[in-house]
């Protein structure tokens, strides 16, 4: 059975075991990387956003899978059905993607010669910025 999380809770207990299991309509789970006992070479982290209106959709994602980073931008035109996606995969990218210690504060940042992406998290709003050279080429 599915469990809806409706209040703040820690994702991991101090011994590294999963403390809260379920889903929420808000980011209620407090993710503390220090409590995660998985070696960084095996740790997978992801931050993604989907924004849309009736005409267009935008999906942005930054993922770190151990030593590999993947940055994806997708632009969807609902009127004509065109979907443009570009993905940059960086191997041996340990430390090149800055992921926050928590989903409630901190920024996600990555930049190289093809893409610059920043998910800034202030106390009030999140700001998403992406500069993607030769997007969908």
Short mmCIF file of N, CA and C in Angstrom, two decimals:
data_model
loop_
_atom_site.label_atom_id
_atom_site.label_comp_id
_atom_site.label_asym_id
_atom_site.label_seq_id
_atom_site.Cartn_x
_atom_site.Cartn_y
_atom_site.Cartn_z
N UNK A 1 0.84 -1.18 0.00
CA UNK A 1 0.00 0.00 0.00
C UNK A 1 0.89 1.25 0.00
N UNK A 2 0.44 2.29 -0.68
CA UNK A 2 1.20 3.53 -0.78
C UNK A 2 1.02 4.38 0.48
N UNK A 3 2.10 5.05 0.85
CA UNK A 3 2.09 5.88 2.05
C UNK A 3 2.32 7.33 1.66
N UNK A 4 1.35 8.20 1.92
CA UNK A 4 1.53 9.62 1.64
C UNK A 4 2.20 10.28 2.83
N UNK A 5 3.30 10.96 2.57
CA UNK A 5 4.01 11.71 3.60
C UNK A 5 3.46 13.13 3.58
N UNK A 6 2.98 13.60 4.73
CA UNK A 6 2.31 14.90 4.80
C UNK A 6 3.01 15.87 5.74
N UNK A 7 4.12 15.47 6.34
CA UNK A 7 4.85 16.36 7.25
C UNK A 7 6.35 16.08 7.10
N UNK A 8 7.15 17.00 7.60
CA UNK A 8 8.60 16.83 7.53
C UNK A 8 9.04 15.54 8.20
N UNK A 9 9.96 14.86 7.55
CA UNK A 9 10.53 13.62 8.09
C UNK A 9 11.92 13.44 7.51
N UNK A 10 12.78 12.74 8.23
CA UNK A 10 14.11 12.42 7.71
C UNK A 10 14.03 11.23 6.78
N UNK A 11 14.73 11.31 5.67
CA UNK A 11 14.79 10.19 4.74
C UNK A 11 15.62 9.05 5.33
N UNK A 12 16.78 9.40 5.89
CA UNK A 12 17.67 8.40 6.48
C UNK A 12 17.78 8.62 7.99
N UNK A 13 17.91 7.53 8.71
CA UNK A 13 18.22 7.63 10.13
C UNK A 13 19.74 7.78 10.26
N UNK A 14 20.25 8.17 11.42
CA UNK A 14 21.70 8.35 11.56
C UNK A 14 22.53 7.10 11.26
N UNK A 15 21.93 5.90 11.35
CA UNK A 15 22.68 4.69 11.03
C UNK A 15 22.67 4.37 9.54
N UNK A 16 22.00 5.21 8.73
CA UNK A 16 22.00 5.04 7.28
C UNK A 16 20.83 4.28 6.72
N UNK A 17 19.97 3.74 7.57
CA UNK A 17 18.80 3.02 7.07
C UNK A 17 17.72 4.01 6.65
N UNK A 18 16.85 3.57 5.74
CA UNK A 18 15.76 4.42 5.26
C UNK A 18 14.73 4.54 6.37
N UNK A 19 14.41 5.78 6.71
CA UNK A 19 13.50 6.04 7.82
C UNK A 19 12.07 6.31 7.34
N UNK A 20 11.93 7.00 6.21
CA UNK A 20 10.60 7.36 5.71
C UNK A 20 10.43 6.83 4.29
N UNK A 21 9.37 6.07 4.07
CA UNK A 21 9.08 5.51 2.76
C UNK A 21 7.72 6.02 2.32
N UNK A 22 7.63 6.50 1.09
CA UNK A 22 6.35 6.97 0.59
C UNK A 22 6.53 8.10 -0.41
N UNK A 23 5.46 8.85 -0.62
CA UNK A 23 5.46 9.94 -1.58
C UNK A 23 4.80 11.14 -0.91
N UNK A 24 5.08 12.33 -1.45
CA UNK A 24 4.49 13.54 -0.90
C UNK A 24 4.21 14.56 -1.99
N UNK A 25 3.29 15.45 -1.71
CA UNK A 25 2.95 16.52 -2.66
C UNK A 25 3.91 17.69 -2.55
N UNK A 26 4.73 17.67 -1.53
CA UNK A 26 5.77 18.68 -1.29
C UNK A 26 7.06 17.93 -0.95
N UNK A 27 8.20 18.60 -1.01
CA UNK A 27 9.45 17.93 -0.62
C UNK A 27 9.59 17.87 0.91
N UNK A 28 8.84 16.99 1.53
CA UNK A 28 8.83 16.87 2.98
C UNK A 28 10.05 16.14 3.53
N UNK A 29 10.62 15.25 2.75
CA UNK A 29 11.72 14.43 3.26
C UNK A 29 13.01 15.23 3.35
N UNK A 30 13.62 15.19 4.51
CA UNK A 30 14.90 15.84 4.72
C UNK A 30 16.00 14.87 4.33
N UNK A 31 16.68 15.19 3.25
CA UNK A 31 17.76 14.35 2.74
C UNK A 31 19.07 14.92 3.26
N UNK A 32 19.76 14.17 4.06
CA UNK A 32 21.05 14.57 4.59
C UNK A 32 22.09 13.58 4.09
N UNK A 33 22.95 14.04 3.19
CA UNK A 33 23.95 13.18 2.57
C UNK A 33 24.89 12.55 3.61
N UNK A 34 25.08 13.23 4.72
CA UNK A 34 25.97 12.71 5.76
C UNK A 34 25.43 11.42 6.39
N UNK A 35 24.09 11.24 6.37
CA UNK A 35 23.48 10.03 6.94
C UNK A 35 23.46 8.88 5.94
N UNK A 36 23.69 9.16 4.68
CA UNK A 36 23.67 8.12 3.65
C UNK A 36 24.96 7.32 3.74
N UNK A 37 24.86 6.04 3.94
CA UNK A 37 26.04 5.19 4.14
C UNK A 37 26.52 4.54 2.84
N UNK A 38 25.92 4.90 1.72
CA UNK A 38 26.34 4.36 0.43
C UNK A 38 27.63 5.07 0.01
N UNK A 39 28.63 4.34 -0.45
CA UNK A 39 29.86 4.99 -0.93
C UNK A 39 29.53 5.94 -2.09
N UNK A 40 30.23 7.07 -2.14
CA UNK A 40 29.92 8.08 -3.16
C UNK A 40 30.04 7.53 -4.58
N UNK A 41 30.86 6.53 -4.80
CA UNK A 41 30.99 5.95 -6.14
C UNK A 41 29.72 5.21 -6.56
N UNK A 42 28.87 4.84 -5.59
CA UNK A 42 27.61 4.14 -5.89
C UNK A 42 26.38 5.01 -5.69
N UNK A 43 26.55 6.20 -5.15
CA UNK A 43 25.42 7.08 -4.83
C UNK A 43 24.82 7.68 -6.10
N UNK A 44 23.51 7.63 -6.22
CA UNK A 44 22.80 8.25 -7.33
C UNK A 44 21.95 9.39 -6.80
N UNK A 45 22.11 10.57 -7.40
CA UNK A 45 21.32 11.74 -7.02
C UNK A 45 20.76 12.38 -8.27
N UNK A 46 19.59 12.99 -8.13
CA UNK A 46 18.92 13.57 -9.29
C UNK A 46 18.09 14.76 -8.83
N UNK A 47 18.09 15.80 -9.63
CA UNK A 47 17.21 16.94 -9.41
C UNK A 47 16.61 17.27 -10.77
N UNK A 48 15.29 17.29 -10.86
CA UNK A 48 14.65 17.54 -12.15
C UNK A 48 13.39 18.38 -11.97
N UNK A 49 13.04 19.07 -13.05
CA UNK A 49 11.88 19.95 -13.06
C UNK A 49 11.14 19.80 -14.38
N UNK A 50 9.83 19.84 -14.30
CA UNK A 50 8.99 19.86 -15.50
C UNK A 50 8.04 21.04 -15.36
N UNK A 51 8.09 21.95 -16.34
CA UNK A 51 7.27 23.16 -16.35
C UNK A 51 6.50 23.16 -17.66
N UNK A 52 5.22 23.50 -17.61
CA UNK A 52 4.45 23.48 -18.85
C UNK A 52 3.29 24.45 -18.80
N UNK A 53 2.81 24.77 -19.98
CA UNK A 53 1.53 25.45 -20.16
C UNK A 53 0.81 24.71 -21.28
N UNK A 54 -0.21 25.31 -21.88
CA UNK A 54 -0.96 24.59 -22.92
C UNK A 54 -0.17 24.41 -24.21
N UNK A 55 0.84 25.27 -24.45
CA UNK A 55 1.57 25.22 -25.72
C UNK A 55 2.92 24.52 -25.64
N UNK A 56 3.64 24.68 -24.52
CA UNK A 56 5.01 24.20 -24.42
C UNK A 56 5.25 23.49 -23.09
N UNK A 57 6.23 22.59 -23.11
CA UNK A 57 6.70 21.94 -21.89
C UNK A 57 8.21 21.98 -21.86
N UNK A 58 8.77 22.11 -20.67
CA UNK A 58 10.22 22.14 -20.50
C UNK A 58 10.58 21.19 -19.38
N UNK A 59 11.51 20.28 -19.66
CA UNK A 59 12.02 19.33 -18.67
C UNK A 59 13.52 19.53 -18.54
N UNK A 60 13.98 19.75 -17.32
CA UNK A 60 15.40 19.92 -17.04
C UNK A 60 15.79 18.93 -15.97
N UNK A 61 16.92 18.25 -16.16
CA UNK A 61 17.36 17.26 -15.17
C UNK A 61 18.88 17.26 -15.07
N UNK A 62 19.34 17.13 -13.85
CA UNK A 62 20.75 16.92 -13.56
C UNK A 62 20.81 15.67 -12.70
N UNK A 63 21.59 14.69 -13.15
CA UNK A 63 21.69 13.43 -12.41
C UNK A 63 23.16 13.05 -12.27
N UNK A 64 23.46 12.49 -11.13
CA UNK A 64 24.80 11.97 -10.87
C UNK A 64 24.63 10.52 -10.48
N UNK A 65 25.25 9.64 -11.26
CA UNK A 65 25.21 8.20 -11.00
C UNK A 65 26.65 7.77 -10.70
N UNK A 66 27.03 7.81 -9.45
CA UNK A 66 28.40 7.46 -9.09
C UNK A 66 29.38 8.44 -9.70
N UNK A 67 30.17 8.00 -10.66
CA UNK A 67 31.17 8.84 -11.30
C UNK A 67 30.70 9.41 -12.64
N UNK A 68 29.44 9.22 -12.99
CA UNK A 68 28.90 9.71 -14.25
C UNK A 68 27.84 10.78 -13.99
N UNK A 69 27.92 11.87 -14.73
CA UNK A 69 26.92 12.94 -14.64
C UNK A 69 26.14 12.98 -15.95
N UNK A 70 24.85 13.24 -15.84
CA UNK A 70 23.99 13.36 -17.02
C UNK A 70 23.12 14.60 -16.86
N UNK A 71 23.20 15.49 -17.85
CA UNK A 71 22.42 16.72 -17.85
C UNK A 71 21.52 16.67 -19.08
N UNK A 72 20.21 16.85 -18.86
CA UNK A 72 19.24 16.73 -19.95
C UNK A 72 18.32 17.95 -19.97
N UNK A 73 18.04 18.42 -21.18
CA UNK A 73 17.04 19.46 -21.41
C UNK A 73 16.13 18.99 -22.53
N UNK A 74 14.82 19.07 -22.29
CA UNK A 74 13.84 18.68 -23.30
C UNK A 74 12.83 19.80 -23.44
N UNK A 75 12.57 20.20 -24.68
CA UNK A 75 11.57 21.21 -24.98
C UNK A 75 10.50 20.56 -25.85
N UNK A 76 9.26 20.66 -25.41
CA UNK A 76 8.14 20.01 -26.10
C UNK A 76 7.19 21.08 -26.61
N UNK A 77 6.88 21.02 -27.90
CA UNK A 77 5.88 21.91 -28.49
C UNK A 77 4.61 21.08 -28.66
N UNK A 78 3.61 21.34 -27.82
CA UNK A 78 2.39 20.54 -27.86
C UNK A 78 1.56 20.81 -29.11
N UNK A 79 1.68 22.02 -29.69
CA UNK A 79 0.89 22.37 -30.86
C UNK A 79 1.27 21.54 -32.09
N UNK A 80 2.58 21.38 -32.33
CA UNK A 80 2.99 20.63 -33.52
C UNK A 80 3.62 19.27 -33.20
N UNK A 81 3.69 18.92 -31.91
CA UNK A 81 4.18 17.60 -31.53
C UNK A 81 5.68 17.42 -31.61
N UNK A 82 6.43 18.51 -31.74
CA UNK A 82 7.88 18.41 -31.85
C UNK A 82 8.50 18.35 -30.46
N UNK A 83 9.41 17.39 -30.27
CA UNK A 83 10.13 17.22 -29.02
C UNK A 83 11.62 17.32 -29.33
N UNK A 84 12.29 18.27 -28.71
CA UNK A 84 13.73 18.44 -28.86
C UNK A 84 14.41 18.12 -27.54
N UNK A 85 15.37 17.21 -27.58
CA UNK A 85 16.10 16.81 -26.38
C UNK A 85 17.59 16.83 -26.65
N UNK A 86 18.33 17.35 -25.70
CA UNK A 86 19.78 17.26 -25.73
C UNK A 86 20.26 16.78 -24.37
N UNK A 87 21.22 15.88 -24.39
CA UNK A 87 21.78 15.32 -23.17
C UNK A 87 23.29 15.35 -23.25
N UNK A 88 23.91 15.75 -22.16
CA UNK A 88 25.36 15.70 -22.03
C UNK A 88 25.67 14.66 -20.96
N UNK A 89 26.52 13.70 -21.30
CA UNK A 89 26.95 12.67 -20.35
C UNK A 89 28.45 12.85 -20.13
N UNK A 90 28.83 12.98 -18.88
CA UNK A 90 30.24 13.15 -18.52
C UNK A 90 30.68 11.97 -17.66
N UNK A 91 31.65 11.25 -18.12
CA UNK A 91 32.21 10.13 -17.37
C UNK A 91 33.30 10.67 -16.42
N UNK A 92 33.53 9.99 -15.36
CA UNK A 92 34.53 10.38 -14.36
C UNK A 92 34.30 11.83 -13.92
N UNK A 93 33.05 12.14 -13.63
CA UNK A 93 32.65 13.51 -13.30
C UNK A 93 32.56 13.76 -11.81
N UNK A 94 33.21 12.95 -11.02
CA UNK A 94 33.13 13.09 -9.57
C UNK A 94 33.51 14.51 -9.16
N UNK A 95 32.59 15.18 -8.47
CA UNK A 95 32.84 16.53 -7.99
C UNK A 95 32.54 17.63 -8.98
N UNK A 96 32.29 17.32 -10.25
CA UNK A 96 32.03 18.38 -11.23
C UNK A 96 30.61 18.90 -11.16
N UNK A 97 29.69 18.11 -10.65
CA UNK A 97 28.31 18.55 -10.46
C UNK A 97 28.13 18.85 -8.98
N UNK A 98 27.71 20.05 -8.69
CA UNK A 98 27.49 20.45 -7.30
C UNK A 98 26.03 20.17 -6.95
N UNK A 99 25.83 19.18 -6.09
CA UNK A 99 24.49 18.83 -5.62
C UNK A 99 24.37 19.28 -4.17
N UNK A 100 23.20 19.80 -3.76
CA UNK A 100 23.05 20.27 -2.39
C UNK A 100 22.95 19.11 -1.39
N UNK A 101 23.20 19.41 -0.14
CA UNK A 101 23.06 18.41 0.91
C UNK A 101 21.60 18.10 1.18
N UNK A 102 20.71 19.02 0.82
CA UNK A 102 19.28 18.86 1.10
C UNK A 102 18.47 19.39 -0.07
N UNK A 103 17.26 18.87 -0.24
CA UNK A 103 16.39 19.39 -1.31
C UNK A 103 15.74 20.70 -0.90
N UNK A 104 15.83 21.07 0.36
CA UNK A 104 15.18 22.29 0.84
C UNK A 104 16.03 23.53 0.68
N UNK A 105 17.35 23.37 0.59
CA UNK A 105 18.20 24.52 0.36
C UNK A 105 19.45 24.07 -0.37
N UNK A 106 20.10 25.02 -0.97
CA UNK A 106 21.29 24.72 -1.76
C UNK A 106 20.98 24.69 -3.24
N UNK A 107 22.01 24.86 -4.04
CA UNK A 107 21.87 24.96 -5.48
C UNK A 107 22.49 23.75 -6.17
N UNK A 108 21.99 23.48 -7.38
CA UNK A 108 22.58 22.48 -8.26
C UNK A 108 23.29 23.25 -9.36
N UNK A 109 24.57 22.95 -9.59
CA UNK A 109 25.35 23.70 -10.56
C UNK A 109 26.25 22.77 -11.36
N UNK A 110 26.30 23.02 -12.66
CA UNK A 110 27.25 22.33 -13.54
C UNK A 110 27.55 23.24 -14.72
N UNK A 111 28.80 23.24 -15.17
CA UNK A 111 29.17 24.02 -16.36
C UNK A 111 30.35 23.36 -17.05
N UNK A 112 30.28 23.36 -18.37
CA UNK A 112 31.42 22.97 -19.20
C UNK A 112 31.35 23.79 -20.47
N UNK A 113 32.05 23.38 -21.53
CA UNK A 113 32.09 24.18 -22.75
C UNK A 113 30.82 24.08 -23.58
N UNK A 114 29.89 23.19 -23.23
CA UNK A 114 28.65 23.04 -24.00
C UNK A 114 27.40 23.46 -23.23
N UNK A 115 27.42 23.28 -21.90
CA UNK A 115 26.22 23.57 -21.12
C UNK A 115 26.59 24.20 -19.78
N UNK A 116 25.74 25.11 -19.39
CA UNK A 116 25.79 25.67 -18.04
C UNK A 116 24.39 25.56 -17.47
N UNK A 117 24.26 24.98 -16.29
CA UNK A 117 22.93 24.80 -15.70
C UNK A 117 23.00 25.14 -14.22
N UNK A 118 21.99 25.81 -13.73
CA UNK A 118 21.92 26.19 -12.32
C UNK A 118 20.48 26.15 -11.86
N UNK A 119 20.24 25.39 -10.82
CA UNK A 119 18.95 25.38 -10.14
C UNK A 119 19.19 26.07 -8.81
N UNK A 120 18.83 27.34 -8.72
CA UNK A 120 19.06 28.12 -7.51
C UNK A 120 17.84 28.03 -6.61
N UNK A 121 18.08 27.78 -5.35
CA UNK A 121 17.01 27.59 -4.38
C UNK A 121 17.16 28.67 -3.31
N UNK A 122 16.27 29.67 -3.35
CA UNK A 122 16.28 30.71 -2.33
C UNK A 122 15.26 30.32 -1.26
N UNK A 123 15.12 31.15 -0.28
CA UNK A 123 14.16 30.87 0.79
C UNK A 123 12.72 30.95 0.27
N UNK A 124 12.51 31.65 -0.85
CA UNK A 124 11.15 31.88 -1.34
C UNK A 124 10.85 31.14 -2.64
N UNK A 125 11.82 31.11 -3.56
CA UNK A 125 11.58 30.55 -4.89
C UNK A 125 12.77 29.72 -5.35
N UNK A 126 12.52 28.99 -6.44
CA UNK A 126 13.59 28.30 -7.16
C UNK A 126 13.73 28.97 -8.52
N UNK A 127 14.96 29.19 -8.92
CA UNK A 127 15.25 29.80 -10.21
C UNK A 127 16.02 28.78 -11.04
N UNK A 128 15.55 28.54 -12.25
CA UNK A 128 16.17 27.57 -13.15
C UNK A 128 16.82 28.32 -14.30
N UNK A 129 18.09 28.06 -14.53
CA UNK A 129 18.80 28.70 -15.63
C UNK A 129 19.58 27.65 -16.38
N UNK A 130 19.47 27.66 -17.71
CA UNK A 130 20.24 26.74 -18.53
C UNK A 130 20.73 27.47 -19.77
N UNK A 131 22.00 27.30 -20.08
CA UNK A 131 22.61 27.77 -21.32
C UNK A 131 23.15 26.54 -22.01
N UNK A 132 22.52 26.17 -23.13
CA UNK A 132 22.87 24.93 -23.82
C UNK A 132 23.29 25.29 -25.25
N UNK A 133 24.59 25.23 -25.54
CA UNK A 133 25.09 25.56 -26.87
C UNK A 133 24.71 24.43 -27.84
N UNK A 134 24.21 24.79 -29.00
CA UNK A 134 23.77 23.84 -30.03
C UNK A 134 22.68 22.92 -29.50
N UNK A 135 21.72 23.46 -28.78
CA UNK A 135 20.62 22.66 -28.25
C UNK A 135 19.87 22.00 -29.40
N UNK A 136 19.65 20.70 -29.27
CA UNK A 136 18.87 19.89 -30.22
C UNK A 136 19.47 19.88 -31.63
N UNK A 137 20.76 20.14 -31.75
CA UNK A 137 21.42 20.03 -33.07
C UNK A 137 22.01 18.67 -33.25
#
